[in-house]
Each structure stands twice: as C-alpha cells, then as structure tokens.
CSV table of C-alpha atoms in Angstrom, one decimal:
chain,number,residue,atom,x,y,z
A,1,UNK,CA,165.4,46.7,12.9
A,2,UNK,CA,164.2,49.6,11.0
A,3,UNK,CA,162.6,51.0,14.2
A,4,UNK,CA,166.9,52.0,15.8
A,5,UNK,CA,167.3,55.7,15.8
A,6,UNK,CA,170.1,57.3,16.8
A,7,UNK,CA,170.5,59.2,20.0
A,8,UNK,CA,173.7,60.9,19.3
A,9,UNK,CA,174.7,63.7,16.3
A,10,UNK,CA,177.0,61.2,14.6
A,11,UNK,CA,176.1,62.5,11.4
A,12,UNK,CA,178.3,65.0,11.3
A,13,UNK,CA,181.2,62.8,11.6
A,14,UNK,CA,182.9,60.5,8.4
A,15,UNK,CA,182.7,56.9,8.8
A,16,UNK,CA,186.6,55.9,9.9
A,17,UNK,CA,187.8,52.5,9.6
A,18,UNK,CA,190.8,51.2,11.9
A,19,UNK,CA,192.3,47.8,10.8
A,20,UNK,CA,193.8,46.3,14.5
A,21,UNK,CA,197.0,44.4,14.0
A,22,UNK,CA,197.3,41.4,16.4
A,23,UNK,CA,200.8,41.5,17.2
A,24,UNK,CA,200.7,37.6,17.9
A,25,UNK,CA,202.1,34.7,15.6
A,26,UNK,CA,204.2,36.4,13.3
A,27,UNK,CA,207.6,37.7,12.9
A,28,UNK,CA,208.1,41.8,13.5
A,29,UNK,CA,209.1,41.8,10.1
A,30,UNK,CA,205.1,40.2,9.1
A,31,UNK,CA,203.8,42.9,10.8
A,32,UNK,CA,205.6,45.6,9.7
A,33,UNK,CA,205.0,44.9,6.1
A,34,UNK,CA,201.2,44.3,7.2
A,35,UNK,CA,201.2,47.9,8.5
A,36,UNK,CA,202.7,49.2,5.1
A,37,UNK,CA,199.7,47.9,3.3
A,38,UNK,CA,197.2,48.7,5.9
A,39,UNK,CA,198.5,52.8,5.1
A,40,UNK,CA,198.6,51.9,1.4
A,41,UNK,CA,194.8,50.8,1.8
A,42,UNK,CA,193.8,54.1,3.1
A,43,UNK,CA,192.8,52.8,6.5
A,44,UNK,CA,192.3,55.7,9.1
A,45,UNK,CA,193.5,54.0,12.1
A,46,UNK,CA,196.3,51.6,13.0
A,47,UNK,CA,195.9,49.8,16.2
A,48,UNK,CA,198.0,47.0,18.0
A,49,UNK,CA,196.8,45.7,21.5
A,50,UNK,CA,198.6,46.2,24.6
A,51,UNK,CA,199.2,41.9,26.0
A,52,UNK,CA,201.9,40.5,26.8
A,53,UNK,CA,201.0,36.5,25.1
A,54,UNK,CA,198.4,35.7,22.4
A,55,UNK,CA,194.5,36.1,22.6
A,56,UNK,CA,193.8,33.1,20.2
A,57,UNK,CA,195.6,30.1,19.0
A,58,UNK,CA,199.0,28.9,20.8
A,59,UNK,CA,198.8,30.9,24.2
A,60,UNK,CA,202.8,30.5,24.1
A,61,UNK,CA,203.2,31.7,20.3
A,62,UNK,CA,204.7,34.3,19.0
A,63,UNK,CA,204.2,38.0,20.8
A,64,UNK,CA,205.4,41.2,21.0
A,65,UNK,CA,204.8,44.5,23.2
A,66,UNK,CA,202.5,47.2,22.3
A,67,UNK,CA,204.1,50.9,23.6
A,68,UNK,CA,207.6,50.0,22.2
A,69,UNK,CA,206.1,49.1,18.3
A,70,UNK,CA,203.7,52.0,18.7
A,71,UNK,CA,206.9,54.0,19.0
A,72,UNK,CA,208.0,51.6,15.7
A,73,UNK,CA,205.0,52.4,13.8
A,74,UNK,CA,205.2,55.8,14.6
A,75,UNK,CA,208.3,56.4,12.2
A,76,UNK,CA,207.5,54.5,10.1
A,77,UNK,CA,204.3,55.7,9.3
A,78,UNK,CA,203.1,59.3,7.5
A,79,UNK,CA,199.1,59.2,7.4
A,80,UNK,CA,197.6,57.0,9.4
A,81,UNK,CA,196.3,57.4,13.1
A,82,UNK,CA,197.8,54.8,15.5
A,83,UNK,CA,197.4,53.5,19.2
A,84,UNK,CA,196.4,50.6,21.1
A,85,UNK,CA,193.2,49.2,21.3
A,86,UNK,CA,193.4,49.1,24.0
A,87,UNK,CA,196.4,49.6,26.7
A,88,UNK,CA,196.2,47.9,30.1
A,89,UNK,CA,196.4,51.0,32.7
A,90,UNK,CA,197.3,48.6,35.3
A,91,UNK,CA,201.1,47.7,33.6
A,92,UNK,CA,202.5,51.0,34.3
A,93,UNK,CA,202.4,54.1,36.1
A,94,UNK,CA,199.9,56.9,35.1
A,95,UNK,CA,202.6,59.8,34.8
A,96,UNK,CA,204.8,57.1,32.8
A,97,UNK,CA,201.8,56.8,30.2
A,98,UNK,CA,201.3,60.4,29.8
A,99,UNK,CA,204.8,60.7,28.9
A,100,UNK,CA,205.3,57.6,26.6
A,101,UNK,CA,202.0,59.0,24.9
A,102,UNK,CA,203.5,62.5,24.5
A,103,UNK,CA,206.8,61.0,23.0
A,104,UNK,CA,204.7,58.8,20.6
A,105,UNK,CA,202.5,62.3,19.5
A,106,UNK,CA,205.7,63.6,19.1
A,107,UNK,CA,207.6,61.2,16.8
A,108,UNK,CA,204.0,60.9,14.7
A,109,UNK,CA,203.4,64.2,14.1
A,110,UNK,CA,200.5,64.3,16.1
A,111,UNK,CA,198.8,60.9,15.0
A,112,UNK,CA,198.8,59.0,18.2
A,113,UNK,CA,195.6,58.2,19.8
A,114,UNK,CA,195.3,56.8,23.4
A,115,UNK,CA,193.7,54.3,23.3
A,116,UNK,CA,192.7,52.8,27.3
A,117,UNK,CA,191.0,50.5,29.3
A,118,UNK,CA,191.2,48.7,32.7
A,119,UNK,CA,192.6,45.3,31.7
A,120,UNK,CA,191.1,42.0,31.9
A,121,UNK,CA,193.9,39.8,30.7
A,122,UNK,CA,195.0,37.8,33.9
A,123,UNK,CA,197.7,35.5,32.6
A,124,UNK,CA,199.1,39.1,32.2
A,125,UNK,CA,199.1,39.9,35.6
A,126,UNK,CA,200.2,36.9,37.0
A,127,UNK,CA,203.3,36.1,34.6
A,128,UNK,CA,204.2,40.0,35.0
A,129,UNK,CA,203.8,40.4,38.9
A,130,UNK,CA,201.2,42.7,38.7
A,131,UNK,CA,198.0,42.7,41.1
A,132,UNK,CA,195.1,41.5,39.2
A,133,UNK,CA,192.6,42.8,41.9
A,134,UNK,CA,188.9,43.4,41.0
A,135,UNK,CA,187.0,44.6,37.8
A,136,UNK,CA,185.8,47.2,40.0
A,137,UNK,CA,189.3,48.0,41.8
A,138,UNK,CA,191.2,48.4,38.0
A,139,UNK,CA,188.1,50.7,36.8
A,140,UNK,CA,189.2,52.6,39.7
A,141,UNK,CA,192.9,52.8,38.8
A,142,UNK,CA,191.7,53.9,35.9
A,143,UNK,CA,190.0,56.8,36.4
A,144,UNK,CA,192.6,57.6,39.1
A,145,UNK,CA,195.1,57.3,36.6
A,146,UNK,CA,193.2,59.1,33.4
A,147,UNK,CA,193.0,62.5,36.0
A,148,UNK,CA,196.6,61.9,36.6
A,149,UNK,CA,197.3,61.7,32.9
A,150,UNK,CA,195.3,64.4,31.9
A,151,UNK,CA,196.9,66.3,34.5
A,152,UNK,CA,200.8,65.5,33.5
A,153,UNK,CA,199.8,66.6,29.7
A,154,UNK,CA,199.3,70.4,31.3
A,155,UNK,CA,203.3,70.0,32.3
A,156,UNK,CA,205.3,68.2,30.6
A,157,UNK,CA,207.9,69.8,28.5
A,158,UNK,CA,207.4,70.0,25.5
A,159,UNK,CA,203.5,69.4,25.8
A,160,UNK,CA,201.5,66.8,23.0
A,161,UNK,CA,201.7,68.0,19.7
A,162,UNK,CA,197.8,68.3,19.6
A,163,UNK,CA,194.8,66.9,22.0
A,164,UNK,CA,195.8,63.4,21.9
A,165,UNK,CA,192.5,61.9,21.5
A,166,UNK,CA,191.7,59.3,24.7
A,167,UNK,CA,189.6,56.1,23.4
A,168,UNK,CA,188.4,54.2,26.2
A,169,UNK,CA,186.6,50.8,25.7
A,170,UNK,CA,184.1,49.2,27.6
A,171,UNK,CA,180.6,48.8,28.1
A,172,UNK,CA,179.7,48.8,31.8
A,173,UNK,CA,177.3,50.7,33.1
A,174,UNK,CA,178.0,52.2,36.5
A,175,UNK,CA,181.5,52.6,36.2
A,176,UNK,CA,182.8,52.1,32.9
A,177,UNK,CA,180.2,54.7,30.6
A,178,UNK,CA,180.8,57.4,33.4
A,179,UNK,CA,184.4,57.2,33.0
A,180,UNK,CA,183.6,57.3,29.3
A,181,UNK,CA,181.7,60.4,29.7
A,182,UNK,CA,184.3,62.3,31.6
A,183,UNK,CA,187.1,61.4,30.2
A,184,UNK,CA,186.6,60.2,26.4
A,185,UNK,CA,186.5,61.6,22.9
A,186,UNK,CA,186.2,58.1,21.5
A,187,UNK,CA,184.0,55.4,23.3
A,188,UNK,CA,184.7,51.9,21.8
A,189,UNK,CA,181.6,49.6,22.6
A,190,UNK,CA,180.7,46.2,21.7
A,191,UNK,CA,177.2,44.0,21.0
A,192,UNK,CA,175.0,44.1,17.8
A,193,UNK,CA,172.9,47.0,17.2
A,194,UNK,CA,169.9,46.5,20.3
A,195,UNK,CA,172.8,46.3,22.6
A,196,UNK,CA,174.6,50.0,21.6
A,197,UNK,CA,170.9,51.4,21.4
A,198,UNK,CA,170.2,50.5,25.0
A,199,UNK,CA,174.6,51.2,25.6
A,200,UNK,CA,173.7,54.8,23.9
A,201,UNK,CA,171.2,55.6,26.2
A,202,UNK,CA,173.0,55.1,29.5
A,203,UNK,CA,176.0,56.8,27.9
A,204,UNK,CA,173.6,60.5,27.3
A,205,UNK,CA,173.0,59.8,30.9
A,206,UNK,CA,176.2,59.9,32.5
A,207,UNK,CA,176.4,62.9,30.3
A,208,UNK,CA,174.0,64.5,31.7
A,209,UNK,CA,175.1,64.2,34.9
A,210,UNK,CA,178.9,65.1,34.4
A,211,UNK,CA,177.5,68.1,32.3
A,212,UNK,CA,179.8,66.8,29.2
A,213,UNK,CA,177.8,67.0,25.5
A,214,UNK,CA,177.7,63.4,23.9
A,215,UNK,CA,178.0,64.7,20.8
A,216,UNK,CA,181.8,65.3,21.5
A,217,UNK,CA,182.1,61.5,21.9
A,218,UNK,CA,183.2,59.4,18.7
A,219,UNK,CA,181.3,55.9,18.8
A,220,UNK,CA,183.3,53.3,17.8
A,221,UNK,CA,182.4,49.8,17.3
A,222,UNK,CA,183.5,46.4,16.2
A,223,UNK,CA,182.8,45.1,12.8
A,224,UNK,CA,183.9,41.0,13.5
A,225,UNK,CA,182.2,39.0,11.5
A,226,UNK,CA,179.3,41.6,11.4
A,227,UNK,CA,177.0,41.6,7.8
A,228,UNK,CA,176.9,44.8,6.0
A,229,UNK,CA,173.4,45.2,7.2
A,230,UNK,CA,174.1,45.2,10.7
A,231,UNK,CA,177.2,48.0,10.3
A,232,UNK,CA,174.6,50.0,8.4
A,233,UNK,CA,172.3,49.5,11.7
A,234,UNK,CA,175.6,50.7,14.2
A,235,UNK,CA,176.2,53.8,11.3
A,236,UNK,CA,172.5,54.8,11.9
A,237,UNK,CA,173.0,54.9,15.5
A,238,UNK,CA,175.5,57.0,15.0
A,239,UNK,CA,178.7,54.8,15.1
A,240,UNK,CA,181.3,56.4,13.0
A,241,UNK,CA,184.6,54.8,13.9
A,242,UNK,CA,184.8,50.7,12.5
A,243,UNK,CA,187.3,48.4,13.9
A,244,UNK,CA,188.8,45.2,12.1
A,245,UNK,CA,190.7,42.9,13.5
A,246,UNK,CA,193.3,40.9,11.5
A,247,UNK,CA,195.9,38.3,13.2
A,248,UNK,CA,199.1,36.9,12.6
A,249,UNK,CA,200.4,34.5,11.0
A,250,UNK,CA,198.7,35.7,7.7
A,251,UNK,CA,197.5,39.3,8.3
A,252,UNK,CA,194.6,38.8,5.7
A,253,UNK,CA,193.5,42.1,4.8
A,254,UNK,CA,190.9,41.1,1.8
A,255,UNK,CA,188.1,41.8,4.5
A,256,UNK,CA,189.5,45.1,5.0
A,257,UNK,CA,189.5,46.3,1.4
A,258,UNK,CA,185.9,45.0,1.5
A,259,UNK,CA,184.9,47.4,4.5
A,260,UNK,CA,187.1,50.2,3.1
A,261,UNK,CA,184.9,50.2,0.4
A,262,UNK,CA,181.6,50.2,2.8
A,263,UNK,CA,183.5,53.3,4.6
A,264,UNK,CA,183.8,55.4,1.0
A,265,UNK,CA,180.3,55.0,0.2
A,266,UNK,CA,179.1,56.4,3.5
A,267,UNK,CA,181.5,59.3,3.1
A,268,UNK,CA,180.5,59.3,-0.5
C-alpha cells in the first residue's frame, strides 16, 4: 500500500470531517439534539440525506425530509457547514433548487453547501410519482439541471451569500467524473484506497479535457467502517473531506469523537 501517491495538490487543504445524520428512526426532537452535539464536537460538516423512507432497518420507520430540516438546521446552527449528502435532482425542479439553496445560504450565513447527485433510490420515485428512468437519463437531468442552477444563481435577488460550494457524488466514469469536473468543488467518491487511485486518475482526465484544474476540487470520501490505516491511505491521495455516517434511533457519535481526533492530528 505504500506504493499510492497522490495525483492531486490536496495538501494544501485541512482534513474536514462531516458527521451525516440519517434522518430515519428517530423523533425530530433525537435529531435535533444529535446536531447540537455534532457542533459542540467541532465537526465541520452537517449533512442529512435527501429520501423520502429509510436506507436501513424498517423500510416503513420513522423519516423525515431533507430541504425543509436543512432550512431547520440552518437556524439553529452558528458554525458548522450543512447540506445534503446528497439531494436527488430528479424530486424537484432545477430553478426551484437554486432558489431553496440560496434561501438556505441565506438563513446560514453562508454555511450551506449543495450537496447533489442523480438519485438512485427507486421506492422514491415510485411512492412519489416521479419517473425513475435510466442511470444514464437522471445523469443527464443532472447536468441539465446543475447549468440551469448555476445559471439562476447569476439572477436571483438577492444572490447567495458566498459561492455555495456544489458537492456532487458519484464514481462513474463517462458521465458522472465529467460532470464532476465541470461542475464541482467537492467530489464525494467511494471504494478503499486502489479504487480512488484508479477514480483519481480518470477524474485529472476529464479535467483535462474540460480545461478545469483538479486541484480546485475537494476529495471527499467515506470513512464506514474504514481502519485508521486505510483513511491515512485516502489522506495521502489527497482526500481531505471525511464523512461519517450515524443513524437513528441512537445517533452514536463515540466513533465520531474518535475520527475527530484523527482529523486534529492531520491538521496538527
């Protein structure tokens, strides 16, 4: 493992962790006292996830939406970064995004990232009445939509309070990293270490072709149940941005004090 280099300029970046709060399972009240200490930790990032039933456990448990709590967490929030990780682009209009986006930069004092993707989840689709189409039909909604976005920024009135920072996740490589490249500042992969090397390397090459300079991009990354030894692996690639997810009922966040630590010494 010793022989992973990293292809980007990473270094220059802190190590961030964000601490995802599965809104699944528990009461509102659970998860707004689980965002209190997630602050209070120090965590960088707050995210949610934009679904409209649970990922895990009882399919019909407990569930609430993602844009209206971001707007929640917003308020009640002074520090951290929030967003979803990630919205669905197909559950509502691209012009209606931008906006809800801008309001939530607004109310946060600049602290909302937007976070996007181009949905997967089909129960979704079907209990909503939304078309589920075709992975490659929703990346192209996607990118349809991220122009269109970009675009209502320029003129809406008032405008964002800063760049809002667009984190898009995925790994796929004819669509998906090109996207990325285009339209990202954060780029939130998955796999173990080999897997963002090889990820890495078609990423600088949409780059290159879009004419965009890789080293804007923040690499994010999930920690799971990764060892310590493998995030050191994703850091030396140049991953800079750590993601931990925590669920409902419980919200255990003894795993995030742990890695909050690992973040500090990097910074260190």
């Amino acid at each position: 493992m010793t022989s992973l280099t990293s292809p980007t300029s990473g270094a220059n970046r802190p190590a961030r962790l964000g601490v995802q709060i599965a809104p699944q399972h528990a009461p509102y009240e659970k998860i707004r006292d689980t965002l209190t200490e997630v602050e209070a930790l120090g965590a960088d990032i707050a995210f949610n996830w934009d679904h409209f039933f649970p990922l895990s456990g009882d399919p019909d448990g407990l569930h609430f939406e993602s844009w209206t709590m971001l707007a929640a967490w917003a308020e009640q929030t002074t520090t951290i970064q929030l967003g979803a990780l990630v919205n669905c682009n197909s559950y509502r209009n691209a012009d209606l995004q931008a906006d809800m986006a801008r309001t939530i930069d607004h109310i946060s004092g600049g602290r909302f990232i937007f976070g996007t993707g181009a949905g997967w989840f089909e129960r979704d689709y079907d209990e909503y009445g939304y078309e589920f189409g075709t992975p490659g039909s929703r990346l192209n909604a996607l990118d349809d939509s991220l122009n269109r976005i970009e675009a209502r920024w320029g003129k809406i009135n008032p405008p964002p309070v800063h760049d809002i920072p667009v984190l898009i996740g995925g790994g796929g490589e004819k669509k998906t990293l090109r996207i990325v490249a285009q339209h990202a500042d954060i780029w939130h992969s998955f796999g173990d270490p080999q897997v963002l090397e090889h990820k890495l390397g078609v990423l600088g090459e949409w780059c290159d072709k879009v004419g965009r300079d890789m080293s804007e991009i923040e690499i994010s990354t999930e920690l799971k149940t990764r060892t310590v030894e493998q995030a050191d692996q994703l850091y030396d690639l140049g991953a800079r941005l750590f993601t931990l997810g925590v669920s409902g009922p419980a919200y255990d966040l003894a795993p995030a004090t742990d890695w909050l630590a690992w973040r500090d010494s990097k910074n260190a």
